[in-house]
Tab-separated table of C-alpha atoms and ligand atoms in Angstrom:
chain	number	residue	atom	x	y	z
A	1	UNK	CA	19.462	148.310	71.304
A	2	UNK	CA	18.041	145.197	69.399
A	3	UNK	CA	15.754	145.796	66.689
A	4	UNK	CA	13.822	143.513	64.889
A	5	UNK	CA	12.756	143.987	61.363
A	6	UNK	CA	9.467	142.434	59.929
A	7	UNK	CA	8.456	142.253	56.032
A	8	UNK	CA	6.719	139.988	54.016
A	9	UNK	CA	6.523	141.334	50.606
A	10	UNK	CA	8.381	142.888	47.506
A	11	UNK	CA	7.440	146.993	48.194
A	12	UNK	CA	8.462	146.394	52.163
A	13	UNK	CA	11.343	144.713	50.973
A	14	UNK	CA	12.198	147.530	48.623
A	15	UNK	CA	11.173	150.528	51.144
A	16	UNK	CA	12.885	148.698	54.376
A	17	UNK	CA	16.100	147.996	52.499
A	18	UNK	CA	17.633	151.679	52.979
A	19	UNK	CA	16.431	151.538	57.079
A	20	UNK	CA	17.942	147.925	56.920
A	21	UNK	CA	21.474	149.099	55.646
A	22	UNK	CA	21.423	152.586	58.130
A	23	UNK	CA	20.252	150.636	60.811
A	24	UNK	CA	23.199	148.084	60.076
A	25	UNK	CA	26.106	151.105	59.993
A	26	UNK	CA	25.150	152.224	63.487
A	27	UNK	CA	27.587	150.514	66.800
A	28	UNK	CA	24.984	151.421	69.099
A	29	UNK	CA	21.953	148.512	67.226
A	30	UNK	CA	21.739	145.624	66.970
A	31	UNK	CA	19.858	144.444	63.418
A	32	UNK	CA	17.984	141.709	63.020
A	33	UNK	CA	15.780	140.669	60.391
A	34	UNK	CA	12.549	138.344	60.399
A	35	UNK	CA	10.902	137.877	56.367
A	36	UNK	CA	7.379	135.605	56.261
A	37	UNK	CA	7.856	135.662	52.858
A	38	UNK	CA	4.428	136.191	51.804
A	39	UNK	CA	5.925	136.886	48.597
A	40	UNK	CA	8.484	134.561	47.833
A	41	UNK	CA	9.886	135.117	44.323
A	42	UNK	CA	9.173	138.595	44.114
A	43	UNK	CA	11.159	138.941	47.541
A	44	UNK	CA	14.254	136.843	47.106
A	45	UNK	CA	14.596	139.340	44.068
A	46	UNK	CA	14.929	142.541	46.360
A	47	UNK	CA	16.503	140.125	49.029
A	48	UNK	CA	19.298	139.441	46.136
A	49	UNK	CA	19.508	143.366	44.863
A	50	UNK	CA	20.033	144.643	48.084
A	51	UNK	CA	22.019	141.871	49.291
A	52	UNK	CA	20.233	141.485	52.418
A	53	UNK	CA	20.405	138.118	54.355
A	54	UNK	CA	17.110	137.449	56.537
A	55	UNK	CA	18.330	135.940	59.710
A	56	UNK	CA	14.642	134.101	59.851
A	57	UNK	CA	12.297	133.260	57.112
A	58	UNK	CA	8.987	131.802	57.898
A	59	UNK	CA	8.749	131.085	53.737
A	60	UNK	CA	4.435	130.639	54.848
A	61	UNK	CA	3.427	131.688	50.839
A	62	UNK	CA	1.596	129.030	48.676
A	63	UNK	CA	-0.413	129.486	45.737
A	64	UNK	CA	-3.552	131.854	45.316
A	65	UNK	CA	-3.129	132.169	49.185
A	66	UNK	CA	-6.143	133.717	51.077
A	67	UNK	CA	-5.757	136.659	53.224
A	68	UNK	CA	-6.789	133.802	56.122
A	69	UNK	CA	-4.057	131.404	55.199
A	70	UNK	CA	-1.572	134.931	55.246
A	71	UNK	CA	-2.660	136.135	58.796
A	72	UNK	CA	-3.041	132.967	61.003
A	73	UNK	CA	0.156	131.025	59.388
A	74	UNK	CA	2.593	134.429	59.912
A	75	UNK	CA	0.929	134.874	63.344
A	76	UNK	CA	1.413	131.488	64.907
A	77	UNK	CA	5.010	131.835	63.474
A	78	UNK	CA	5.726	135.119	64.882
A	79	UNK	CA	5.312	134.061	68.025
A	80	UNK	CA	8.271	132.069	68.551
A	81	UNK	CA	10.584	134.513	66.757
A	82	UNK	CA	9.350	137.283	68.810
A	83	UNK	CA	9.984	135.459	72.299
A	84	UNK	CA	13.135	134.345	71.076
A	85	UNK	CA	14.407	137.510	69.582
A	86	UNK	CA	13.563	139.612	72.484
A	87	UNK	CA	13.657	143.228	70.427
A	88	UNK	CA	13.513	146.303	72.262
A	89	UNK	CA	11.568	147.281	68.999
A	90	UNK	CA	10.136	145.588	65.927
A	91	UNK	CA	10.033	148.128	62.787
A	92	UNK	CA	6.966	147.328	60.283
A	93	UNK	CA	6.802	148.798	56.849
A	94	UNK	CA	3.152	150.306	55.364
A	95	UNK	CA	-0.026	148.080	54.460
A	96	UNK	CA	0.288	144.543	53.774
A	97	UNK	CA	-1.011	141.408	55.912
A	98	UNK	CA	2.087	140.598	56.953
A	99	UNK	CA	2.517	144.255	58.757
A	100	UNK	CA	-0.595	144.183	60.192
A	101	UNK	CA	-0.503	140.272	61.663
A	102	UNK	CA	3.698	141.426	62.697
A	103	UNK	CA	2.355	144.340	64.841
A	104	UNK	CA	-0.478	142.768	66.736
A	105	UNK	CA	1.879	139.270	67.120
A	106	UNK	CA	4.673	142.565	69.004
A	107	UNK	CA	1.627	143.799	70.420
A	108	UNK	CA	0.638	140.829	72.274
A	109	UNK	CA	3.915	140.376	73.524
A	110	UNK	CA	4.371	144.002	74.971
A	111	UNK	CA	7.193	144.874	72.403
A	112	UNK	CA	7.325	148.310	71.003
A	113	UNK	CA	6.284	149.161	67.637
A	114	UNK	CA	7.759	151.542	64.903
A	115	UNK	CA	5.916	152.002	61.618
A	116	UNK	CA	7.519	153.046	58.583
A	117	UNK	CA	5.018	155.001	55.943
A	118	UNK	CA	2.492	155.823	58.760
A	119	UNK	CA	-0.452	157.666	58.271
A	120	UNK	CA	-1.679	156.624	54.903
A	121	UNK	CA	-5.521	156.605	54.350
A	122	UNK	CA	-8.021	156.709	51.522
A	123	UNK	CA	-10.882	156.920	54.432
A	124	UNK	CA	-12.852	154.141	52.658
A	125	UNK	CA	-11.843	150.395	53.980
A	126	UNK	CA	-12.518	148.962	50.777
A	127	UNK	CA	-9.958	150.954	48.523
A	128	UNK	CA	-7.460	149.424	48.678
A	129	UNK	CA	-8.478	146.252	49.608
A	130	UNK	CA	-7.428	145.198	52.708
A	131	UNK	CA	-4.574	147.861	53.068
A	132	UNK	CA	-6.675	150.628	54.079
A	133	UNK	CA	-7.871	148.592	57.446
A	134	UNK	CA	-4.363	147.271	57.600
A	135	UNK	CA	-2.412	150.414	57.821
A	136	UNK	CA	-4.894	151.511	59.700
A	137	UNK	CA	-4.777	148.433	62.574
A	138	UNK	CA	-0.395	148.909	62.556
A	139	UNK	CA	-1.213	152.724	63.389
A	140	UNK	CA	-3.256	151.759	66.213
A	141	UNK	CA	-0.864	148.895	67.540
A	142	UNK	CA	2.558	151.251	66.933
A	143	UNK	CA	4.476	153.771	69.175
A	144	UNK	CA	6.332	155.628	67.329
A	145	UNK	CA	5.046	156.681	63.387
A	146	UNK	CA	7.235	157.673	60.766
A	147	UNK	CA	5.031	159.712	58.043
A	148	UNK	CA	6.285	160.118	55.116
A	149	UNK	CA	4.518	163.293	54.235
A	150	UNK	CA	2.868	166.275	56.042
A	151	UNK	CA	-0.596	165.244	55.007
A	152	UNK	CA	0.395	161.829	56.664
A	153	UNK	CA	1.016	163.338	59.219
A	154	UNK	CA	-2.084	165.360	59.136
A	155	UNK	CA	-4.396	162.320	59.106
A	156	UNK	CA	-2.618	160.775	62.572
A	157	UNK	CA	-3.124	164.079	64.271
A	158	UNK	CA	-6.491	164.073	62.913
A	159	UNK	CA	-7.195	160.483	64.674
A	160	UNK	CA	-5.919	161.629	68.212
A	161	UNK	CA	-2.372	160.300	67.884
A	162	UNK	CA	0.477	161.529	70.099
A	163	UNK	CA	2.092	164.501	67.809
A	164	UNK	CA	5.708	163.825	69.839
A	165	UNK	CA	6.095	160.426	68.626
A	166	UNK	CA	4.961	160.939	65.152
A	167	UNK	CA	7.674	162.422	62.461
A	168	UNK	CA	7.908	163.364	59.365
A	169	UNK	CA	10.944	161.776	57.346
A	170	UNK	CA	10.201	161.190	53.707
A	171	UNK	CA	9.554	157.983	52.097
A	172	UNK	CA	11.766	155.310	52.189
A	173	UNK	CA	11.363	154.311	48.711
A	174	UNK	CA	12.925	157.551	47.581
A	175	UNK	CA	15.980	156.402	49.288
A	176	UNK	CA	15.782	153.305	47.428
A	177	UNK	CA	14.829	154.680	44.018
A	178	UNK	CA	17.833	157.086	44.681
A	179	UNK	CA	20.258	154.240	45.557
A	180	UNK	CA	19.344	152.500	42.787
A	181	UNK	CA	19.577	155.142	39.797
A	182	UNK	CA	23.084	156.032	41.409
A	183	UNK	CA	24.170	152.717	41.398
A	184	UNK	CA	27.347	152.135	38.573
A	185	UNK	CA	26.067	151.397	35.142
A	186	UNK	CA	26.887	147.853	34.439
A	187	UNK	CA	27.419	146.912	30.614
A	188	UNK	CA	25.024	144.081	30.471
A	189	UNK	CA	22.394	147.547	30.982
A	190	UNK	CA	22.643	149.035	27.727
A	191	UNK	CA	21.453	145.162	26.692
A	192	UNK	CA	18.260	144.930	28.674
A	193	UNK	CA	15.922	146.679	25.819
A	194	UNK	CA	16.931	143.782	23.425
A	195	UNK	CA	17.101	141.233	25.985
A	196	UNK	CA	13.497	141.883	27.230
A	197	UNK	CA	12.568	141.861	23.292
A	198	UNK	CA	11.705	145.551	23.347
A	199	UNK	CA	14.450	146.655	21.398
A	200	UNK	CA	11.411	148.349	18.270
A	201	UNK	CA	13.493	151.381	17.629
A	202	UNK	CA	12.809	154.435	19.430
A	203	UNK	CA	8.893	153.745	20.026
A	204	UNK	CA	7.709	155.442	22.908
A	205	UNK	CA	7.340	152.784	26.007
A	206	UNK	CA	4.066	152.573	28.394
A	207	UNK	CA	5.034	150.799	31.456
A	208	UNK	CA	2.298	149.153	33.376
A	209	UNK	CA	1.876	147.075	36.500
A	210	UNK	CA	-1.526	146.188	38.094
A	211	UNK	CA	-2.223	143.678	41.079
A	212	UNK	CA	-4.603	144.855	43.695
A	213	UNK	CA	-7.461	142.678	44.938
A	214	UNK	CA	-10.329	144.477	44.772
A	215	UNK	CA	-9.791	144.386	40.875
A	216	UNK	CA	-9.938	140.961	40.734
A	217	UNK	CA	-12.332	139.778	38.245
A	218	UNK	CA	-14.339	142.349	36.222
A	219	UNK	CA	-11.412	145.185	37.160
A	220	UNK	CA	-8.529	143.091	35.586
A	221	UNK	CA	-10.674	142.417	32.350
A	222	UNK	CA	-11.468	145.794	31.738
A	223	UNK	CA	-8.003	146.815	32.479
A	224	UNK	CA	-7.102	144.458	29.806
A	225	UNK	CA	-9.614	145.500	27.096
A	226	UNK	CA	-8.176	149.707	27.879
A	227	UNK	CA	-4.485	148.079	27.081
A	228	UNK	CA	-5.324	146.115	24.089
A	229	UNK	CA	-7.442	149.277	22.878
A	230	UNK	CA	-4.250	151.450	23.381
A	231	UNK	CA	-1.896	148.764	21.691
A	232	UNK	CA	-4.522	148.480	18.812
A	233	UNK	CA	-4.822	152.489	18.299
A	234	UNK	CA	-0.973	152.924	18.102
A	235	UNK	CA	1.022	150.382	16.766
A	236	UNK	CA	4.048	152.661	17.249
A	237	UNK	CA	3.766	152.006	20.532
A	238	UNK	CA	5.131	149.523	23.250
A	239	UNK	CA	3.404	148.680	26.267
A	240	UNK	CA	5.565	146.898	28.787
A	241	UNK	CA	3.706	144.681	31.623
A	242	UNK	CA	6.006	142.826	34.191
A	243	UNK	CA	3.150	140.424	35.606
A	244	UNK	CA	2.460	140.320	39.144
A	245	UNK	CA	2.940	136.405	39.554
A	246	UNK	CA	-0.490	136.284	41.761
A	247	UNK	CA	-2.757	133.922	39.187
A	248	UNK	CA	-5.515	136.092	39.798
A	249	UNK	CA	-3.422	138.229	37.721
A	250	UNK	CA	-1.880	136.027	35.679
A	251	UNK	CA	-4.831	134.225	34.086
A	252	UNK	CA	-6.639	137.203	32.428
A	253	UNK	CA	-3.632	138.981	31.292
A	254	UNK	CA	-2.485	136.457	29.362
A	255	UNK	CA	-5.521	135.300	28.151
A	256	UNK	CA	-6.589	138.601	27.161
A	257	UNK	CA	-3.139	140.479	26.314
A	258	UNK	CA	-0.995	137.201	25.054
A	259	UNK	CA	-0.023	137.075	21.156
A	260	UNK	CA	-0.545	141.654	20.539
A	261	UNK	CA	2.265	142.512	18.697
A	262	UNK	CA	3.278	145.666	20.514
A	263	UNK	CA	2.372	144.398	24.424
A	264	UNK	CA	5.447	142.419	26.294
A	265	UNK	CA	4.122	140.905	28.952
A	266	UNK	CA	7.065	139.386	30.976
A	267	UNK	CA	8.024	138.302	34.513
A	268	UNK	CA	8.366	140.590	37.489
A	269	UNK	CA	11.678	142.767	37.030
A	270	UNK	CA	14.243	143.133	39.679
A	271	UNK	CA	14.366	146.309	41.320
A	272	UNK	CA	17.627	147.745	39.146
A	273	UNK	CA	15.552	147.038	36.083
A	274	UNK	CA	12.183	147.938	37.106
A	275	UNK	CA	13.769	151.358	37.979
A	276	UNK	CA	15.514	151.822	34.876
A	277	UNK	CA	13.119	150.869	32.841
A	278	UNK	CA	10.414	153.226	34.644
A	279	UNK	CA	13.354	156.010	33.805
A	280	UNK	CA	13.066	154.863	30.076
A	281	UNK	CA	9.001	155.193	29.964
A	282	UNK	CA	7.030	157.694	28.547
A	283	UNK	CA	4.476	156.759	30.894
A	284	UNK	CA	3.085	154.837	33.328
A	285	UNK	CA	0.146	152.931	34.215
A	286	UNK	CA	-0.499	151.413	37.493
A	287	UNK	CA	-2.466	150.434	40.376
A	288	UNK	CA	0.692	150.223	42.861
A	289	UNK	CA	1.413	152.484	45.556
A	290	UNK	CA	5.252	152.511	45.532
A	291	UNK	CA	5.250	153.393	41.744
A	292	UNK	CA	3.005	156.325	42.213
A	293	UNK	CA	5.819	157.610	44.525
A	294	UNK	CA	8.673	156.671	42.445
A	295	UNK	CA	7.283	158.038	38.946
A	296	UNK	CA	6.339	161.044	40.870
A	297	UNK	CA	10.121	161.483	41.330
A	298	UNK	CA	10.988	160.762	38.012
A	299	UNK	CA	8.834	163.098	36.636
A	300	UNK	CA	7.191	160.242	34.458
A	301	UNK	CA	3.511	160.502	34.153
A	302	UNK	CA	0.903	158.421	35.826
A	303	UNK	CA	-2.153	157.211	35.183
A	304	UNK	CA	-3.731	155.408	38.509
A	305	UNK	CA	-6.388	152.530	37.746
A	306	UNK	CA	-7.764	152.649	40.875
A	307	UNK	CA	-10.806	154.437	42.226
A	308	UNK	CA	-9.229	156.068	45.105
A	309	UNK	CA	-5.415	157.187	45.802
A	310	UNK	CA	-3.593	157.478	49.849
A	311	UNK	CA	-1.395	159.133	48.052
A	312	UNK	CA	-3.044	162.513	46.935
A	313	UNK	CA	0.160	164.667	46.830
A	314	UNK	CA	0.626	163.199	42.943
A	315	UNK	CA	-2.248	164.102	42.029
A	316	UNK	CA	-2.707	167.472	43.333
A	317	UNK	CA	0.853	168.355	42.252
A	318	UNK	CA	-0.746	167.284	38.754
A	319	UNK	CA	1.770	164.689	38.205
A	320	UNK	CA	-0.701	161.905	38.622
A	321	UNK	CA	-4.633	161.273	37.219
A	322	UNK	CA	-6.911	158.773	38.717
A	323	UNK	CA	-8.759	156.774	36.381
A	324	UNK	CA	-10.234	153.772	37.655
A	325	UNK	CA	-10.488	150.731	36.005
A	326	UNK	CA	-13.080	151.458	33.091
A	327	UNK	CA	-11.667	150.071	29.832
A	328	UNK	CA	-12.636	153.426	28.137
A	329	UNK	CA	-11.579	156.167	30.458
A	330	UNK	CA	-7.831	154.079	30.603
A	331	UNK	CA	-7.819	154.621	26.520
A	332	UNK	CA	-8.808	158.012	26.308
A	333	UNK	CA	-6.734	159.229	29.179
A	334	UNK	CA	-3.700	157.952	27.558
A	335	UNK	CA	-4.487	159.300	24.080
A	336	UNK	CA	-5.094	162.151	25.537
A	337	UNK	CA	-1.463	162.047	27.181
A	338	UNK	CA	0.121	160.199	23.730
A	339	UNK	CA	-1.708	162.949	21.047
A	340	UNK	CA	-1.080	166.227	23.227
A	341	UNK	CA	2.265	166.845	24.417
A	342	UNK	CA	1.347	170.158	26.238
A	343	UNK	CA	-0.875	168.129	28.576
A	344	UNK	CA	2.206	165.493	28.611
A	345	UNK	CA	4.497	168.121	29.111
A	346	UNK	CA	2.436	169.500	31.954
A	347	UNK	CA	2.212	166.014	33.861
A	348	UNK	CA	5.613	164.900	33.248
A	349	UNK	CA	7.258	167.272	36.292
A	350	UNK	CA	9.017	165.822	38.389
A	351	UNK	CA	7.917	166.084	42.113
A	352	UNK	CA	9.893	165.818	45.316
A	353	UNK	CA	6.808	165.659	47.701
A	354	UNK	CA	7.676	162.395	48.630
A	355	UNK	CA	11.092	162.247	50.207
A	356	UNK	CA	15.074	163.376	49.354
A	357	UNK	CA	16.307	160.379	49.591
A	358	UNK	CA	17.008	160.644	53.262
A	359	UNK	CA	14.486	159.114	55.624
A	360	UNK	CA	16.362	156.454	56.306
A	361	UNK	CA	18.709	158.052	58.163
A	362	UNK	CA	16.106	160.162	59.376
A	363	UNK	CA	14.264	157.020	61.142
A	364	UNK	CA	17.566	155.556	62.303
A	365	UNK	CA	18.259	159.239	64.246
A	366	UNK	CA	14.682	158.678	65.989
A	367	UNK	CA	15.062	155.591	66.913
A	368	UNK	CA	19.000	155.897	68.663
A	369	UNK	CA	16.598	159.202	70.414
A	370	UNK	CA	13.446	157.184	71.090
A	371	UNK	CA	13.925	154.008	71.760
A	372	UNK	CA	15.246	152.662	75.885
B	1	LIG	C1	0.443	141.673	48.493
B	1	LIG	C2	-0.147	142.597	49.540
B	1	LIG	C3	-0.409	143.975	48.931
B	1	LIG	C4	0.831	144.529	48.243
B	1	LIG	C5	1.330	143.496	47.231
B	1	LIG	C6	2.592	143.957	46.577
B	1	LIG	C7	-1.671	141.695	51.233
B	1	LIG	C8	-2.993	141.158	51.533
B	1	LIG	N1	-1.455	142.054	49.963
B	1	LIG	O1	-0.547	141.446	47.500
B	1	LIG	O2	-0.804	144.865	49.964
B	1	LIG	O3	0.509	145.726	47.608
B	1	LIG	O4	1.588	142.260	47.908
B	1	LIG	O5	2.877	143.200	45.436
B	1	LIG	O6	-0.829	141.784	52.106
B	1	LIG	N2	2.913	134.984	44.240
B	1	LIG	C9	3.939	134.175	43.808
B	1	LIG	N3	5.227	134.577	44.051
B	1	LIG	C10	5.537	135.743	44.669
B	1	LIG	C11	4.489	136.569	45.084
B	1	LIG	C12	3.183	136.184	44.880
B	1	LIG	O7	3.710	133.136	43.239
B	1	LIG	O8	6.731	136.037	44.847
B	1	LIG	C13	1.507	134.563	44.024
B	1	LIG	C14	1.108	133.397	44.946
B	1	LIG	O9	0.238	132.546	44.260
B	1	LIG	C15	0.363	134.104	46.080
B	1	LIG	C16	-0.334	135.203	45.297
B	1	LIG	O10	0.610	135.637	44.321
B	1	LIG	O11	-0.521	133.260	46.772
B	1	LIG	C17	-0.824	136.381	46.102
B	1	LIG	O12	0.177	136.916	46.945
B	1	LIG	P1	-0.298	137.853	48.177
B	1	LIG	O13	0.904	138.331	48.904
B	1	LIG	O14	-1.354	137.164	48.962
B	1	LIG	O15	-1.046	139.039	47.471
B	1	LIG	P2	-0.508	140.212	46.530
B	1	LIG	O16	-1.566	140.479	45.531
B	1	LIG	O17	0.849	139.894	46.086
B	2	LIG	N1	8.730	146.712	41.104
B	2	LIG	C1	9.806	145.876	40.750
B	2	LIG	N2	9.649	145.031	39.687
B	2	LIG	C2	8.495	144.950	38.975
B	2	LIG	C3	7.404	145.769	39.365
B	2	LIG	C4	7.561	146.630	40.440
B	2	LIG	O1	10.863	145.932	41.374
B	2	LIG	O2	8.427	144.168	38.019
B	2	LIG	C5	8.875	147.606	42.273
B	2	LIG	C6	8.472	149.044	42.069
B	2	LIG	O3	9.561	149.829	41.624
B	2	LIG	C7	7.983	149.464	43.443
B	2	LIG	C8	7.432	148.180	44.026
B	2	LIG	O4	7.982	147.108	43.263
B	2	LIG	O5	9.045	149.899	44.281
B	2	LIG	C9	5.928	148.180	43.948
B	2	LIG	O6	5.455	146.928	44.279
B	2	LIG	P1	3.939	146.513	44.072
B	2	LIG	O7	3.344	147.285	42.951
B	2	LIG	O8	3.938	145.028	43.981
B	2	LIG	O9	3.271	146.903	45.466
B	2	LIG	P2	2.619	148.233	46.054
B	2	LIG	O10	3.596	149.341	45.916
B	2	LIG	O11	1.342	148.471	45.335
B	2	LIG	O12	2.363	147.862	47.472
């Protein structure tokens, strides 16, 4: 059986790399990989972690890229790969523009369409902006859904999908997170603190990424302001921000956040640091989706600037607090979480709602079952 995997981005790099290598162990598939590169830098970092050679890269990203320039360069491209791959099956990963444009190109064609981290919805197609209509479109276009939860699950059954071809395995990135953390210490580790210039004693570390779209503009800056509030408030404190290299990002976190004393902003980590430095935080703040999972399992808290959440399981489990992306609500929310450790204490539980670190081989099982 021939099957083709599709990704474009950093988190589908990072959540596709554990199907990748199961999917490579088995005698019975043949694995093939196709990247667009959407993301370039940000890929060829996971690429490099996870040592995984694309056998075709379309490298379509350019600068401040439009969501136009994403879908109609990929889509011409994956055209030709398609016809002259021939899958039996392409597998797509969540929510991006690259998964949606990679299942309608296998659509077109007739090809058969698994999606990893199916079932995902905020029920509002403007949060997150456009991943909510994307996952939405690969759901529709797919044959087989891998949900990573029950309530994923839930919502496809909900919307009239076939309950025999959608399972429940866990979230890839669990795998991944798992992999990682177990992964042999290597010396240089115990040098990354100083290396990144964080190396202030034993302050307490806020981690914080932020890069969605609909927060362009007037979101960013008052994410901003709530971070230089918190940094001015506690000068104990270390706020860590790997930038997002998108210079809608770029340009007002610098110009607000460059020169504070007690906020690193650096470049985007690889994955084996990202992960250990998430371990290391006291908390996190973030607009991602994979780090809501991943924090979840580390039992770090999380404070989600964002108006709406597809991933509801942190926060009902108590682990994770939406709080938008008002400049005041991010500072009091986490001095609530820095002054009062019984609230910290309560948040900080670690959560296993979002996979064991086995749907990888979970998804490989259904497709040797499914698939021919
Ligand atoms: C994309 C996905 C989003 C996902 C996010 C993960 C879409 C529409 N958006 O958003 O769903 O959550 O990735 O990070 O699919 N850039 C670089 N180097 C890189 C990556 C990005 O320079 O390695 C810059 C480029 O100027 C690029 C811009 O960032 O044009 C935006 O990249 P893009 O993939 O369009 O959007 P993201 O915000 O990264
Ligand atoms: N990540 C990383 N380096 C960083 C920031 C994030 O490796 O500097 C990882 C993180 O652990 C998670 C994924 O990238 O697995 C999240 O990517 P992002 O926030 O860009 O996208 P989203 O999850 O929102 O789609």
């Amino acid at each position: 059986m021939k099957i083709l995997t599709i990704f474009g981005t950093r988190p589908e790099a990072i959540k596709l790399a554990p199907v990748i290598k199961e999917l490579q162990k088995s005698a019975l598939i043949e694995s093939r990989v196709c990247v667009t590169a959407q993301h370039r830098e940000m890929l060829d970092q996971v690429l490099e972690v996870f040592h995984i050679v694309p056998d075709c890269d379309l490298d379509i990203m350019h600068e401040d890229q439009s969501l136009f320039d994403i879908t109609s360069c990929a889509l011409r491209l994956l055209e030709d790969v398609l016809k002259e791959e021939g899958p039996d099956i392409v597998l797509i990963q969540g929510d991006t523009t690259t998964a949606f444009v990679a299942s309608l190109a296998a659509y077109y064609l007739k090809i058969k369409i698994g999606h990893v981290e199916a079932g995902l919805r905020t029920a509002d197609k403007f949060n997150p902006f456009p991943e909510e209509i994307n996952r939405r479109l690969v759901d529709v276009l797919s044959d087989l859904w891998f949900a990573p939860t029950q309530k994923a699950k839930a919502n496809l059954l909900r919307e009239g999908f076939p309950s025999g071809n959608i399972f429940v395995t866990g979230n890839t990135v669990i795998d991944a997170l798992f992999f990682t953390l177990n992964r042999e210490v290597p010396i240089a580790r115990q040098q990354w603190l100083s290396d990144l210039g964080l190396s202030r004693g034993d302050s307490r570390l806020i981690l914080v990424t932020g890069h969605r779209r609909e927060s362009f503009g007037e979101g960013f800056k008052q994410i901003c302001y709530g971070l230089q509030k918190i940094a001015e408030h506690n000068k104990d404190l270390q706020i860590v921000y790997p930038v997002h290299l998108n210079p809608r990002v770029q340009e007002p976190v610098h110009r607000i956040l460059g020169g504070i004393e007690n906020i690193s902003l650096i470049e985007p980590l690889d994955y084996e640091r990202f992960v250990w430095l998430m371990n290391q935080c006291y908390l996190v703040l973030t607009d991602s989706g994979g780090i809501q999972e991943e924090a979840s399992s580390l039992g770090k808290p999380i404070l989600v600037m964002r108006e709406k959440t597809e991933r509801p399981e942190a926060v009902e489990a108590g682990i994770a607090r939406l709080v938008g992306t008002d400049c005041d609500k991010i500072f009091t929310e986490t001095q609530r979480l820095l002054d009062n450790s019984a609230i910290y204490e309560k948040m900080g539980k670690a959560i296993s709602t979002f996979g064991d670190g086995r749907a990888a081989e979970r998804i490989v099982e259904i497709l040797l079952n499914h698939v021919k």
